[in-house]
Amino acid sequence: MLIAGNWKMHCAAPPKARELAGGVAEVASEPGVQVAVCPPFTGLSAAAEALDGSPVHLGAQNMHAESEGAFTGEVPAGALRALDCRYVILGHSERRQYYGETDEAVAEKAEKALASELVPIVCVGESLSEREAGRAQEVVGRQVETALGGLSLGDPSRLVVAYEPIWAIGTGESAAPEQAQEMHAFVRETLEGQHGEAVGGAVQLLYGGSMKPHNAEALLSQPDLDGGLIGSASLEAGSFAEIVAVAEEVAA
Ligand code: PEP
């Protein structure tokens, strides 16, 4: 089980990042659950200091596919490793929607992340209109095919996939547990087709979209859910720790 917090563009200043990461380090260390926080770039160093000696991992929210060069405003994978990041979120729907990130770009970044010894948390998910048109699996299947089909993956612990229906992100309305399970089983099957049953079957699949302490148990109890990517509920150490505690109970 993995519970990862996506802070988005919150707690970006070093003192705030240090405070929240320090709070998480104090309360969110259940033995059976991997925990990670993903601050904005500007908060990574301070968060790393606050997490020093704790089992909580650090992740970033994006990276560039090149190692260096004339790419104003971008950050390479090697620098994230140097800042102690284990994870990097790729292809979040906000990056796809606001910055035009494509599945092809996500594929390049995922390959570079693996080569740089980062674990990519690759986000996929359909919009409300796509779901209402009965196209959820078609859309998510295409995202998984394009973003992950070309990866050479021998070890399932090197990749995490997050199913995040766009209509559930930041809305307070999560997917129903059965809806999430149905999509996770589909993603699992697609990964098994791409990378073989042993590898595809063991990749951690996170659910993201308004997971909160009150709905975490029903979601995390589904057989193909291996954890959560948590947005707003990760911005307060107490509510994030409650979700980690639920994950621990479900995993036990
Ligand atoms: C997210 O943006 O990754 C997310 C899951 O946000 P929230 O939990 O706020 O819906």
JSON list of C-alpha atoms and ligand atoms in Angstrom, two decimals, residues 6 8 92 94 164 168-171 208-212 229-233, ligand 1:
[
{"chain": "A", "resi": 6, "resn": "ASN", "atom": "CA", "xyz": [0.11, 15.74, -4.02]},
{"chain": "A", "resi": 8, "resn": "LYS", "atom": "CA", "xyz": [-0.03, 20.87, -5.96]},
{"chain": "A", "resi": 92, "resn": "HIS", "atom": "CA", "xyz": [-1.43, 14.74, -13.78]},
{"chain": "A", "resi": 94, "resn": "GLU", "atom": "CA", "xyz": [-3.96, 19.51, -14.36]},
{"chain": "A", "resi": 164, "resn": "GLU", "atom": "CA", "xyz": [-7.66, 9.73, -11.24]},
{"chain": "A", "resi": 168, "resn": "ALA", "atom": "CA", "xyz": [-13.55, 13.42, -8.95]},
{"chain": "A", "resi": 169, "resn": "ILE", "atom": "CA", "xyz": [-10.44, 15.60, -8.51]},
{"chain": "A", "resi": 170, "resn": "GLY", "atom": "CA", "xyz": [-11.00, 18.48, -6.12]},
{"chain": "A", "resi": 171, "resn": "THR", "atom": "CA", "xyz": [-14.78, 18.10, -6.29]},
{"chain": "A", "resi": 208, "resn": "GLY", "atom": "CA", "xyz": [-6.97, 9.61, -6.73]},
{"chain": "A", "resi": 209, "resn": "GLY", "atom": "CA", "xyz": [-9.95, 11.96, -6.65]},
{"chain": "A", "resi": 210, "resn": "SER", "atom": "CA", "xyz": [-11.41, 13.28, -3.38]},
{"chain": "A", "resi": 211, "resn": "MET", "atom": "CA", "xyz": [-10.09, 10.45, -1.23]},
{"chain": "A", "resi": 212, "resn": "LYS", "atom": "CA", "xyz": [-10.67, 11.56, 2.38]},
{"chain": "A", "resi": 229, "resn": "LEU", "atom": "CA", "xyz": [-2.92, 9.80, -4.43]},
{"chain": "A", "resi": 230, "resn": "ILE", "atom": "CA", "xyz": [-4.31, 12.44, -2.12]},
{"chain": "A", "resi": 231, "resn": "GLY", "atom": "CA", "xyz": [-4.73, 16.12, -3.00]},
{"chain": "A", "resi": 232, "resn": "SER", "atom": "CA", "xyz": [-6.51, 18.44, -0.60]},
{"chain": "A", "resi": 233, "resn": "ALA", "atom": "CA", "xyz": [-6.60, 15.96, 2.32]},
{"chain": "B", "resi": 1, "resn": "PEP", "atom": "C1", "xyz": [-5.11, 15.09, -7.16]},
{"chain": "B", "resi": 1, "resn": "PEP", "atom": "O1", "xyz": [-5.14, 16.20, -7.69]},
{"chain": "B", "resi": 1, "resn": "PEP", "atom": "O2", "xyz": [-4.19, 14.29, -7.45]},
{"chain": "B", "resi": 1, "resn": "PEP", "atom": "C2", "xyz": [-6.16, 14.74, -6.20]},
{"chain": "B", "resi": 1, "resn": "PEP", "atom": "C3", "xyz": [-6.40, 13.49, -5.98]},
{"chain": "B", "resi": 1, "resn": "PEP", "atom": "O3", "xyz": [-6.83, 15.81, -5.61]},
{"chain": "B", "resi": 1, "resn": "PEP", "atom": "P1", "xyz": [-8.04, 15.72, -4.53]},
{"chain": "B", "resi": 1, "resn": "PEP", "atom": "O4", "xyz": [-7.69, 14.63, -3.54]},
{"chain": "B", "resi": 1, "resn": "PEP", "atom": "O5", "xyz": [-8.09, 17.06, -3.92]},
{"chain": "B", "resi": 1, "resn": "PEP", "atom": "O6", "xyz": [-9.27, 15.37, -5.32]}
]
